[in-house]
PDB file of C-alpha atoms in Angstrom:
ATOM      1  CA  MET A   1     -32.514 -17.617  -5.352  1.00 39.00           C
ATOM      2  CA  GLY A   2     -32.411 -18.504  -1.501  1.00 39.00           C
ATOM      3  CA  GLN A   3     -30.665 -16.922   1.038  1.00 46.00           C
ATOM      4  CA  PRO A   4     -27.567 -18.107   2.452  1.00 48.00           C
ATOM      5  CA  ASN A   5     -27.492 -20.272   5.471  1.00 47.00           C
ATOM      6  CA  ARG A   6     -25.960 -18.310   8.074  1.00 51.00           C
ATOM      7  CA  ASP A   7     -25.772 -19.057  11.810  1.00 53.00           C
ATOM      8  CA  THR A   8     -27.213 -16.210  13.761  1.00 56.00           C
ATOM      9  CA  ALA A   9     -24.785 -16.319  16.288  1.00 82.00           C
ATOM     10  CA  THR A  10     -21.968 -15.823  13.703  1.00 91.00           C
ATOM     11  CA  GLY A  11     -20.160 -12.394  14.192  1.00 97.00           C
ATOM     12  CA  THR A  12     -19.656 -10.249  11.217  1.00 98.00           C
ATOM     13  CA  VAL A  13     -15.866  -9.619   9.891  1.00 98.00           C
ATOM     14  CA  TYR A  14     -15.014  -5.977   8.647  1.00 98.00           C
ATOM     15  CA  LEU A  15     -12.176  -5.689   6.093  1.00 98.00           C
ATOM     16  CA  VAL A  16     -11.160  -2.082   6.915  1.00 98.00           C
ATOM     17  CA  GLY A  17      -8.710   0.208   5.018  1.00 98.00           C
ATOM     18  CA  SER A  18      -6.839   2.434   7.341  1.00 97.00           C
ATOM     19  CA  GLY A  19      -5.508   4.895   4.771  1.00 97.00           C
ATOM     20  CA  PRO A  20      -2.009   5.383   4.446  1.00 96.00           C
ATOM     21  CA  GLY A  21      -0.936   5.699   8.151  1.00 94.00           C
ATOM     22  CA  ASP A  22      -1.896   8.859   9.423  1.00 95.00           C
ATOM     23  CA  PRO A  23      -4.475   8.420  12.184  1.00 96.00           C
ATOM     24  CA  ASP A  24      -6.344  11.763  11.088  1.00 96.00           C
ATOM     25  CA  LEU A  25      -6.714  10.008   7.631  1.00 96.00           C
ATOM     26  CA  LEU A  26      -8.785   7.011   9.082  1.00 97.00           C
ATOM     27  CA  THR A  27     -12.259   7.287   7.947  1.00 97.00           C
ATOM     28  CA  VAL A  28     -14.770   8.237  10.519  1.00 98.00           C
ATOM     29  CA  LYS A  29     -16.451   4.692  10.177  1.00 98.00           C
ATOM     30  CA  ALA A  30     -12.919   2.951  10.520  1.00 98.00           C
ATOM     31  CA  ALA A  31     -12.478   4.892  13.545  1.00 97.00           C
ATOM     32  CA  ARG A  32     -15.432   3.906  15.180  1.00 98.00           C
ATOM     33  CA  LEU A  33     -14.828   0.045  14.241  1.00 98.00           C
ATOM     34  CA  LEU A  34     -11.811  -0.170  15.606  1.00 97.00           C
ATOM     35  CA  GLU A  35     -13.163   1.516  18.948  1.00 96.00           C
ATOM     36  CA  ASP A  36     -16.119  -1.006  18.887  1.00 96.00           C
ATOM     37  CA  ALA A  37     -14.550  -4.181  17.810  1.00 97.00           C
ATOM     38  CA  ASP A  38     -14.305  -7.166  19.922  1.00 98.00           C
ATOM     39  CA  ILE A  39     -11.122  -7.940  18.234  1.00 98.00           C
ATOM     40  CA  VAL A  40      -8.622  -6.266  15.434  1.00 98.00           C
ATOM     41  CA  LEU A  41      -6.354  -8.484  13.275  1.00 98.00           C
ATOM     42  CA  HIS A  42      -3.458  -6.176  11.934  1.00 97.00           C
ATOM     43  CA  ASP A  43      -0.026  -6.310  10.113  1.00 92.00           C
ATOM     44  CA  LYS A  44       2.557  -3.647  10.192  1.00 89.00           C
ATOM     45  CA  LEU A  45       1.161  -1.488   7.312  1.00 90.00           C
ATOM     46  CA  PRO A  46      -1.590   0.634   9.139  1.00 94.00           C
ATOM     47  CA  GLY A  47       1.314   2.669  10.431  1.00 90.00           C
ATOM     48  CA  PRO A  48       2.903   2.864  13.918  1.00 92.00           C
ATOM     49  CA  GLU A  49       0.494   5.499  15.332  1.00 94.00           C
ATOM     50  CA  ILE A  50      -2.423   3.629  14.423  1.00 96.00           C
ATOM     51  CA  ILE A  51      -1.162   0.596  15.845  1.00 96.00           C
ATOM     52  CA  GLU A  52      -0.147   2.164  18.938  1.00 95.00           C
ATOM     53  CA  GLN A  53      -3.768   3.273  19.721  1.00 94.00           C
ATOM     54  CA  LEU A  54      -5.190  -0.474  19.485  1.00 96.00           C
ATOM     55  CA  PRO A  55      -5.617  -1.922  22.937  1.00 93.00           C
ATOM     56  CA  ASP A  56      -3.110  -5.056  23.381  1.00 93.00           C
ATOM     57  CA  ASP A  57      -6.055  -7.015  24.824  1.00 95.00           C
ATOM     58  CA  ARG A  58      -8.297  -6.810  21.477  1.00 96.00           C
ATOM     59  CA  SER A  59      -5.676  -6.839  19.026  1.00 96.00           C
ATOM     60  CA  GLU A  60      -3.521  -9.505  17.176  1.00 96.00           C
ATOM     61  CA  ASP A  61      -0.516  -8.741  15.035  1.00 95.00           C
ATOM     62  CA  VAL A  62      -0.871 -11.020  12.046  1.00 95.00           C
ATOM     63  CA  GLY A  63       1.943  -9.512   9.874  1.00 88.00           C
ATOM     64  CA  LYS A  64       5.741 -10.109  10.071  1.00 70.00           C
ATOM     65  CA  ARG A  65       7.244 -10.539  13.501  1.00 57.00           C
ATOM     66  CA  ALA A  66      10.761 -10.377  14.959  1.00 52.00           C
ATOM     67  CA  GLY A  67      13.059 -13.326  13.401  1.00 55.00           C
ATOM     68  CA  GLY A  68      11.170 -12.974   9.886  1.00 61.00           C
ATOM     69  CA  GLU A  69       8.374 -15.118  10.999  1.00 72.00           C
ATOM     70  CA  ARG A  70       5.231 -14.270   9.163  1.00 85.00           C
ATOM     71  CA  THR A  71       1.731 -15.218   9.360  1.00 91.00           C
ATOM     72  CA  SER A  72       0.397 -16.888   6.275  1.00 93.00           C
ATOM     73  CA  GLN A  73      -2.681 -15.926   4.566  1.00 94.00           C
ATOM     74  CA  LYS A  74      -4.374 -19.203   5.319  1.00 96.00           C
ATOM     75  CA  GLU A  75      -3.919 -18.936   8.840  1.00 96.00           C
ATOM     76  CA  ILE A  76      -5.309 -15.413   8.857  1.00 96.00           C
ATOM     77  CA  ASN A  77      -8.460 -16.578   6.660  1.00 97.00           C
ATOM     78  CA  GLU A  78      -8.824 -19.356   9.141  1.00 97.00           C
ATOM     79  CA  ARG A  79      -8.305 -17.016  12.078  1.00 97.00           C
ATOM     80  CA  LEU A  80     -11.234 -14.731  10.768  1.00 98.00           C
ATOM     81  CA  VAL A  81     -13.467 -17.606  10.438  1.00 98.00           C
ATOM     82  CA  GLU A  82     -12.698 -19.034  13.935  1.00 98.00           C
ATOM     83  CA  LEU A  83     -13.304 -15.793  15.826  1.00 98.00           C
ATOM     84  CA  ALA A  84     -16.560 -14.887  13.788  1.00 98.00           C
ATOM     85  CA  ARG A  85     -17.743 -18.258  14.731  1.00 97.00           C
ATOM     86  CA  THR A  86     -17.582 -17.395  18.274  1.00 97.00           C
ATOM     87  CA  GLY A  87     -19.928 -14.289  17.595  1.00 97.00           C
ATOM     88  CA  LYS A  88     -17.184 -11.541  17.468  1.00 97.00           C
ATOM     89  CA  THR A  89     -17.153  -8.305  15.781  1.00 98.00           C
ATOM     90  CA  VAL A  90     -13.756  -8.639  13.972  1.00 98.00           C
ATOM     91  CA  VAL A  91     -12.023  -5.861  12.348  1.00 98.00           C
ATOM     92  CA  ARG A  92      -9.212  -6.920   9.662  1.00 98.00           C
ATOM     93  CA  LEU A  93      -7.164  -3.882   9.559  1.00 98.00           C
ATOM     94  CA  LYS A  94      -5.169  -3.380   6.448  1.00 96.00           C
ATOM     95  CA  GLY A  95      -2.959  -0.374   5.114  1.00 95.00           C
ATOM     96  CA  GLY A  96      -4.330   1.796   2.410  1.00 96.00           C
ATOM     97  CA  ASP A  97      -7.451   0.177   0.859  1.00 97.00           C
ATOM     98  CA  PRO A  98      -8.181  -3.335   1.554  1.00 97.00           C
ATOM     99  CA  PHE A  99      -8.849  -4.133  -2.203  1.00 97.00           C
ATOM    100  CA  VAL A 100      -5.817  -2.461  -3.525  1.00 96.00           C
ATOM    101  CA  PHE A 101      -2.913  -4.986  -3.253  1.00 92.00           C
ATOM    102  CA  GLY A 102      -4.188  -5.646   0.157  1.00 91.00           C
ATOM    103  CA  ARG A 103      -5.588  -9.268  -0.425  1.00 94.00           C
ATOM    104  CA  GLY A 104      -9.067  -8.223   0.531  1.00 96.00           C
ATOM    105  CA  GLY A 105     -10.522  -9.928  -2.131  1.00 97.00           C
ATOM    106  CA  GLU A 106      -8.975 -13.267  -1.086  1.00 97.00           C
ATOM    107  CA  GLU A 107     -10.406 -12.870   2.488  1.00 98.00           C
ATOM    108  CA  ALA A 108     -13.911 -11.898   1.202  1.00 98.00           C
ATOM    109  CA  GLU A 109     -14.006 -14.874  -0.672  1.00 98.00           C
ATOM    110  CA  TYR A 110     -12.781 -17.302   1.809  1.00 98.00           C
ATOM    111  CA  LEU A 111     -15.455 -15.685   4.459  1.00 98.00           C
ATOM    112  CA  ALA A 112     -18.202 -15.986   1.802  1.00 98.00           C
ATOM    113  CA  ALA A 113     -17.125 -19.778   1.219  1.00 98.00           C
ATOM    114  CA  HIS A 114     -17.516 -20.350   4.786  1.00 98.00           C
ATOM    115  CA  ASP A 115     -20.973 -18.590   5.359  1.00 97.00           C
ATOM    116  CA  VAL A 116     -19.446 -15.601   7.563  1.00 98.00           C
ATOM    117  CA  PRO A 117     -21.012 -12.099   7.009  1.00 98.00           C
ATOM    118  CA  PHE A 118     -18.281  -9.344   6.314  1.00 98.00           C
ATOM    119  CA  GLU A 119     -18.510  -5.703   5.134  1.00 98.00           C
ATOM    120  CA  VAL A 120     -15.859  -3.624   3.180  1.00 98.00           C
ATOM    121  CA  VAL A 121     -14.895  -0.392   4.720  1.00 98.00           C
ATOM    122  CA  PRO A 122     -12.806   1.464   1.976  1.00 98.00           C
ATOM    123  CA  GLY A 123      -9.675   3.351   2.694  1.00 98.00           C
ATOM    124  CA  ILE A 124      -7.413   5.875   1.124  1.00 97.00           C
ATOM    125  CA  THR A 125      -4.983   4.039  -0.735  1.00 97.00           C
ATOM    126  CA  SER A 126      -1.455   4.971  -0.440  1.00 96.00           C
ATOM    127  CA  ALA A 127      -1.058   4.657  -4.087  1.00 97.00           C
ATOM    128  CA  VAL A 128      -2.684   8.191  -4.390  1.00 97.00           C
ATOM    129  CA  ALA A 129      -2.162   9.446  -0.838  1.00 97.00           C
ATOM    130  CA  ALA A 130       1.679   9.238  -0.382  1.00 96.00           C
ATOM    131  CA  PRO A 131       2.404  10.881  -3.849  1.00 97.00           C
ATOM    132  CA  GLY A 132      -0.419  13.311  -2.904  1.00 96.00           C
ATOM    133  CA  VAL A 133       1.313  14.550   0.277  1.00 96.00           C
ATOM    134  CA  ALA A 134       4.564  14.933  -1.451  1.00 95.00           C
ATOM    135  CA  GLY A 135       2.966  17.230  -3.830  1.00 96.00           C
ATOM    136  CA  ILE A 136       2.555  14.798  -6.738  1.00 97.00           C
ATOM    137  CA  PRO A 137      -0.802  14.322  -8.385  1.00 96.00           C
ATOM    138  CA  VAL A 138      -1.098  10.930 -10.238  1.00 97.00           C
ATOM    139  CA  THR A 139      -3.234  12.611 -12.799  1.00 95.00           C
ATOM    140  CA  HIS A 140      -2.795  16.016 -14.097  1.00 94.00           C
ATOM    141  CA  ARG A 141      -4.381  17.674 -17.469  1.00 91.00           C
ATOM    142  CA  ASP A 142      -1.307  19.135 -18.616  1.00 90.00           C
ATOM    143  CA  HIS A 143       0.595  15.772 -18.063  1.00 90.00           C
ATOM    144  CA  THR A 144      -1.274  12.689 -18.302  1.00 90.00           C
ATOM    145  CA  SER A 145      -5.079  11.673 -17.824  1.00 88.00           C
ATOM    146  CA  SER A 146      -4.303   7.744 -17.074  1.00 95.00           C
ATOM    147  CA  VAL A 147      -2.871   6.162 -14.188  1.00 96.00           C
ATOM    148  CA  SER A 148      -1.667   2.479 -13.717  1.00 96.00           C
ATOM    149  CA  PHE A 149      -1.221   0.956 -10.175  1.00 96.00           C
ATOM    150  CA  VAL A 150       1.172  -2.161 -10.241  1.00 95.00           C
ATOM    151  CA  THR A 151       2.814  -4.367  -7.491  1.00 91.00           C
ATOM    152  CA  GLY A 152       6.562  -3.956  -7.326  1.00 87.00           C
ATOM    153  CA  HIS A 153       6.812  -7.746  -5.988  1.00 76.00           C
ATOM    154  CA  GLU A 154       6.925  -9.345  -9.062  1.00 71.00           C
ATOM    155  CA  ASP A 155      10.196  -9.883 -11.188  1.00 64.00           C
ATOM    156  CA  PRO A 156      10.012  -8.146 -14.567  1.00 67.00           C
ATOM    157  CA  THR A 157      12.061 -10.923 -16.007  1.00 65.00           C
ATOM    158  CA  LYS A 158      10.070 -14.155 -15.190  1.00 66.00           C
ATOM    159  CA  GLU A 159       8.184 -15.700 -18.199  1.00 65.00           C
ATOM    160  CA  GLU A 160       4.670 -15.011 -17.270  1.00 68.00           C
ATOM    161  CA  SER A 161       4.750 -12.006 -15.116  1.00 70.00           C
ATOM    162  CA  ALA A 162       1.022 -10.573 -14.636  1.00 77.00           C
ATOM    163  CA  VAL A 163       2.703  -7.042 -15.336  1.00 88.00           C
ATOM    164  CA  ASP A 164       3.386  -5.830 -18.832  1.00 91.00           C
ATOM    165  CA  TRP A 165       6.110  -3.362 -18.446  1.00 93.00           C
ATOM    166  CA  GLU A 166       6.111  -3.042 -22.246  1.00 93.00           C
ATOM    167  CA  ALA A 167       2.636  -2.072 -22.478  1.00 94.00           C
ATOM    168  CA  LEU A 168       2.791   0.297 -19.583  1.00 95.00           C
ATOM    169  CA  ALA A 169       5.790   2.025 -21.192  1.00 94.00           C
ATOM    170  CA  ALA A 170       3.671   2.644 -24.163  1.00 94.00           C
ATOM    171  CA  THR A 171       0.773   4.249 -22.170  1.00 90.00           C
ATOM    172  CA  GLY A 172       2.421   7.431 -21.622  1.00 88.00           C
ATOM    173  CA  GLY A 173       0.467   7.857 -18.404  1.00 94.00           C
ATOM    174  CA  THR A 174       1.753   7.590 -14.634  1.00 97.00           C
ATOM    175  CA  ILE A 175       2.872   4.582 -13.369  1.00 98.00           C
ATOM    176  CA  VAL A 176       2.712   3.835  -9.705  1.00 98.00           C
ATOM    177  CA  VAL A 177       4.308   0.940  -7.998  1.00 97.00           C
ATOM    178  CA  LEU A 178       3.558  -0.041  -4.678  1.00 96.00           C
ATOM    179  CA  MET A 179       5.995  -2.305  -2.687  1.00 92.00           C
ATOM    180  CA  GLY A 180       8.606  -1.797  -5.388  1.00 93.00           C
ATOM    181  CA  VAL A 181      11.714  -0.590  -3.590  1.00 95.00           C
ATOM    182  CA  GLY A 182      13.523  -3.682  -3.923  1.00 94.00           C
ATOM    183  CA  ARG A 183      12.937  -4.485  -7.501  1.00 95.00           C
ATOM    184  CA  LEU A 184      13.475  -0.797  -8.600  1.00 97.00           C
ATOM    185  CA  PRO A 185      16.386  -1.981 -10.724  1.00 96.00           C
ATOM    186  CA  ASP A 186      14.722  -4.330 -12.419  1.00 94.00           C
ATOM    187  CA  TYR A 187      11.616  -2.566 -13.432  1.00 95.00           C
ATOM    188  CA  THR A 188      13.096   0.711 -14.289  1.00 97.00           C
ATOM    189  CA  ALA A 189      15.510  -1.364 -16.506  1.00 96.00           C
ATOM    190  CA  ALA A 190      12.585  -3.185 -17.951  1.00 94.00           C
ATOM    191  CA  LEU A 191      10.868   0.151 -18.786  1.00 96.00           C
ATOM    192  CA  ARG A 192      13.796   1.710 -20.535  1.00 97.00           C
ATOM    193  CA  GLU A 193      14.192  -1.561 -22.650  1.00 96.00           C
ATOM    194  CA  ALA A 194      10.680  -1.022 -23.725  1.00 95.00           C
ATOM    195  CA  GLY A 195      11.397   2.378 -24.902  1.00 95.00           C
ATOM    196  CA  MET A 196      10.413   4.666 -22.083  1.00 96.00           C
ATOM    197  CA  ASP A 197      12.702   7.821 -22.270  1.00 96.00           C
ATOM    198  CA  ALA A 198      15.548   7.421 -19.531  1.00 97.00           C
ATOM    199  CA  GLY A 199      14.835  11.002 -18.518  1.00 97.00           C
ATOM    200  CA  THR A 200      11.356  10.120 -17.451  1.00 97.00           C
ATOM    201  CA  PRO A 201      10.950  11.902 -13.751  1.00 97.00           C
ATOM    202  CA  VAL A 202      10.726   9.313 -10.867  1.00 98.00           C
ATOM    203  CA  ALA A 203       9.812   9.775  -7.262  1.00 97.00           C
ATOM    204  CA  LEU A 204      10.229   7.635  -4.481  1.00 98.00           C
ATOM    205  CA  ILE A 205       7.943   8.431  -1.291  1.00 97.00           C
ATOM    206  CA  GLU A 206       8.974   6.570   1.866  1.00 96.00           C
ATOM    207  CA  ARG A 207       6.456   6.081   4.491  1.00 94.00           C
ATOM    208  CA  GLY A 208       4.196   8.583   3.114  1.00 94.00           C
ATOM    209  CA  THR A 209       1.953  10.506   5.836  1.00 94.00           C
ATOM    210  CA  TRP A 210       3.848   8.423   8.575  1.00 92.00           C
ATOM    211  CA  PRO A 211       6.285  10.130  10.847  1.00 88.00           C
ATOM    212  CA  GLY A 212       9.705  10.574   9.180  1.00 88.00           C
ATOM    213  CA  GLN A 213       8.403  10.640   5.640  1.00 93.00           C
ATOM    214  CA  ARG A 214      10.858  11.039   3.113  1.00 95.00           C
ATOM    215  CA  VAL A 215      10.694  11.986  -0.537  1.00 96.00           C
ATOM    216  CA  ALA A 216      13.516  11.155  -3.101  1.00 96.00           C
ATOM    217  CA  THR A 217      13.527  12.226  -6.761  1.00 96.00           C
ATOM    218  CA  GLY A 218      15.298  11.552  -9.976  1.00 97.00           C
ATOM    219  CA  THR A 219      14.823   9.990 -13.237  1.00 97.00           C
ATOM    220  CA  LEU A 220      14.282   6.531 -14.810  1.00 97.00           C
ATOM    221  CA  GLU A 221      17.991   6.523 -15.272  1.00 97.00           C
ATOM    222  CA  THR A 222      19.333   7.825 -12.090  1.00 98.00           C
ATOM    223  CA  ILE A 223      16.399   6.799  -9.402  1.00 98.00           C
ATOM    224  CA  VAL A 224      18.215   3.473  -8.343  1.00 98.00           C
ATOM    225  CA  GLU A 225      21.498   5.429  -7.592  1.00 97.00           C
ATOM    226  CA  VAL A 226      19.207   8.045  -5.897  1.00 97.00           C
ATOM    227  CA  ARG A 227      17.593   5.263  -3.904  1.00 97.00           C
ATOM    228  CA  ASP A 228      20.933   4.007  -2.724  1.00 97.00           C
ATOM    229  CA  GLU A 229      22.500   7.505  -1.745  1.00 97.00           C
ATOM    230  CA  ALA A 230      19.345   8.453   0.139  1.00 96.00           C
ATOM    231  CA  GLY A 231      18.792   5.064   1.834  1.00 96.00           C
ATOM    232  CA  ILE A 232      15.131   4.694   0.981  1.00 96.00           C
ATOM    233  CA  SER A 233      13.739   1.671   2.392  1.00 95.00           C
ATOM    234  CA  PRO A 234      10.236  -0.007   2.454  1.00 92.00           C
ATOM    235  CA  PRO A 235       7.389   0.812   2.577  1.00 92.00           C
ATOM    236  CA  ALA A 236       7.720   3.210  -0.053  1.00 95.00           C
ATOM    237  CA  VAL A 237       5.541   4.185  -3.282  1.00 97.00           C
ATOM    238  CA  THR A 238       7.337   4.574  -6.617  1.00 98.00           C
ATOM    239  CA  VAL A 239       5.881   7.343  -9.078  1.00 98.00           C
ATOM    240  CA  ILE A 240       7.056   7.183 -12.473  1.00 98.00           C
ATOM    241  CA  GLY A 241       5.971   9.684 -15.211  1.00 97.00           C
ATOM    242  CA  ASP A 242       6.008  13.454 -16.018  1.00 96.00           C
ATOM    243  CA  VAL A 243       3.757  14.153 -12.805  1.00 96.00           C
ATOM    244  CA  ALA A 244       6.795  12.983 -10.406  1.00 96.00           C
ATOM    245  CA  GLY A 245       8.416  16.395 -11.898  1.00 95.00           C
ATOM    246  CA  SER A 246       5.765  18.629 -10.781  1.00 92.00           C
ATOM    247  CA  ARG A 247       6.685  18.373  -7.523  1.00 93.00           C
ATOM    248  CA  GLU A 248       9.453  20.935  -7.975  1.00 91.00           C
ATOM    249  CA  ALA A 249       6.943  23.560  -8.611  1.00 91.00           C
ATOM    250  CA  VAL A 250       5.042  23.166  -5.490  1.00 92.00           C
ATOM    251  CA  VAL A 251       7.259  21.780  -2.735  1.00 91.00           C
ATOM    252  CA  ASP A 252       8.294  25.169  -1.175  1.00 90.00           C
ATOM    253  CA  PHE A 253       4.806  25.901  -0.382  1.00 92.00           C
ATOM    254  CA  LEU A 254       3.608  22.211   0.612  1.00 91.00           C
ATOM    255  CA  ALA A 255       2.410  22.487   4.079  1.00 84.00           C
ATOM    256  CA  ASN A 256       1.598  19.014   4.627  1.00 76.00           C
ATOM    257  CA  GLU A 257       2.595  18.016   8.282  1.00 54.00           C
ATOM    258  CA  VAL A 258       4.665  14.801   7.526  1.00 49.00           C
ATOM    259  CA  GLY A 259       7.416  14.801  10.113  1.00 45.00           C
ATOM    260  CA  ASP A 260      11.130  15.058   8.930  1.00 41.00           C
ATOM    261  CA  GLU A 261      10.987  15.035   5.355  1.00 44.00           C
ATOM    262  CA  THR A 262      14.093  14.995   3.293  1.00 44.00           C
ATOM    263  CA  SER A 263      14.403  15.449  -0.471  1.00 47.00           C
ATOM    264  CA  ALA A 264      17.141  13.865  -2.644  1.00 48.00           C
ATOM    265  CA  SER A 265      17.920  14.112  -5.897  1.00 47.00           C
ATOM    266  CA  ALA A 266      20.602  12.879  -8.415  1.00 41.00           C
ATOM    267  CA  PRO A 267      22.018  14.704 -11.374  1.00 38.00           C
ATOM    268  CA  THR A 268      20.370  13.921 -14.875  1.00 35.00           C
ATOM    269  CA  GLU A 269      23.661  12.356 -15.950  1.00 35.00           C
ATOM    270  CA  PRO A 270      25.147   9.762 -13.533  1.00 34.00           C
ATOM    271  CA  GLU A 271      28.227  10.091 -12.451  1.00 33.00           C
ATOM    272  CA  GLU A 272      31.413   8.219 -14.171  1.00 29.00           C
TER     273      GLU A 272
END
């Protein structure tokens, strides 16, 4: 099999995971690439402290901007190729890990299709890190040995949903939902309808490892009320399963420096 036809003047694109947001959780390689890159394309998910450290003259915001304007994935793909073809070293900076709901796979395919060399630099996914700093292990020998990661953007009621909530309810393992604050009422109802116990512990971790991280806890039945009372907003990670209840045993001794953390919980029985 022959080698791909590459222009030696083409730069390299690095698909870099920034981790959950705390600059101290950047990998050594990610930090070095950010220092050396000719240009960094980022959105808001890497976290405010990381973004503030990027030089204005070597960074482009390709996320959501004022007035609801958003850079499309098509535009991002084309911009990566355009910059690389000028010989630049390009970092595409993503929150968490580039291949965990980060569209890194789509960008890798586009770059390959346009003969642009790229490298993947994994990051700590917020699906594990955010629960972890809140004192919640996504697996625990006494509770569960399996974990499922799903996107919360999908509507559980649509006919051809890629997420099988009924199957997830039957696994008995931990369910971690990313980007699921808005549709929390939909998928918690879908899980209850599929037979999951309404008393199953649930935790919401807002802005995990960012300044101002907050944690709200409840049950599958009460968590929507908890969300509303606590004012939890995106970005947040939802943890569903017995491990979410294990936080209570460790939280008083949890020494993670996460800013102003606020815990909120609702009674097991909803108020009348």
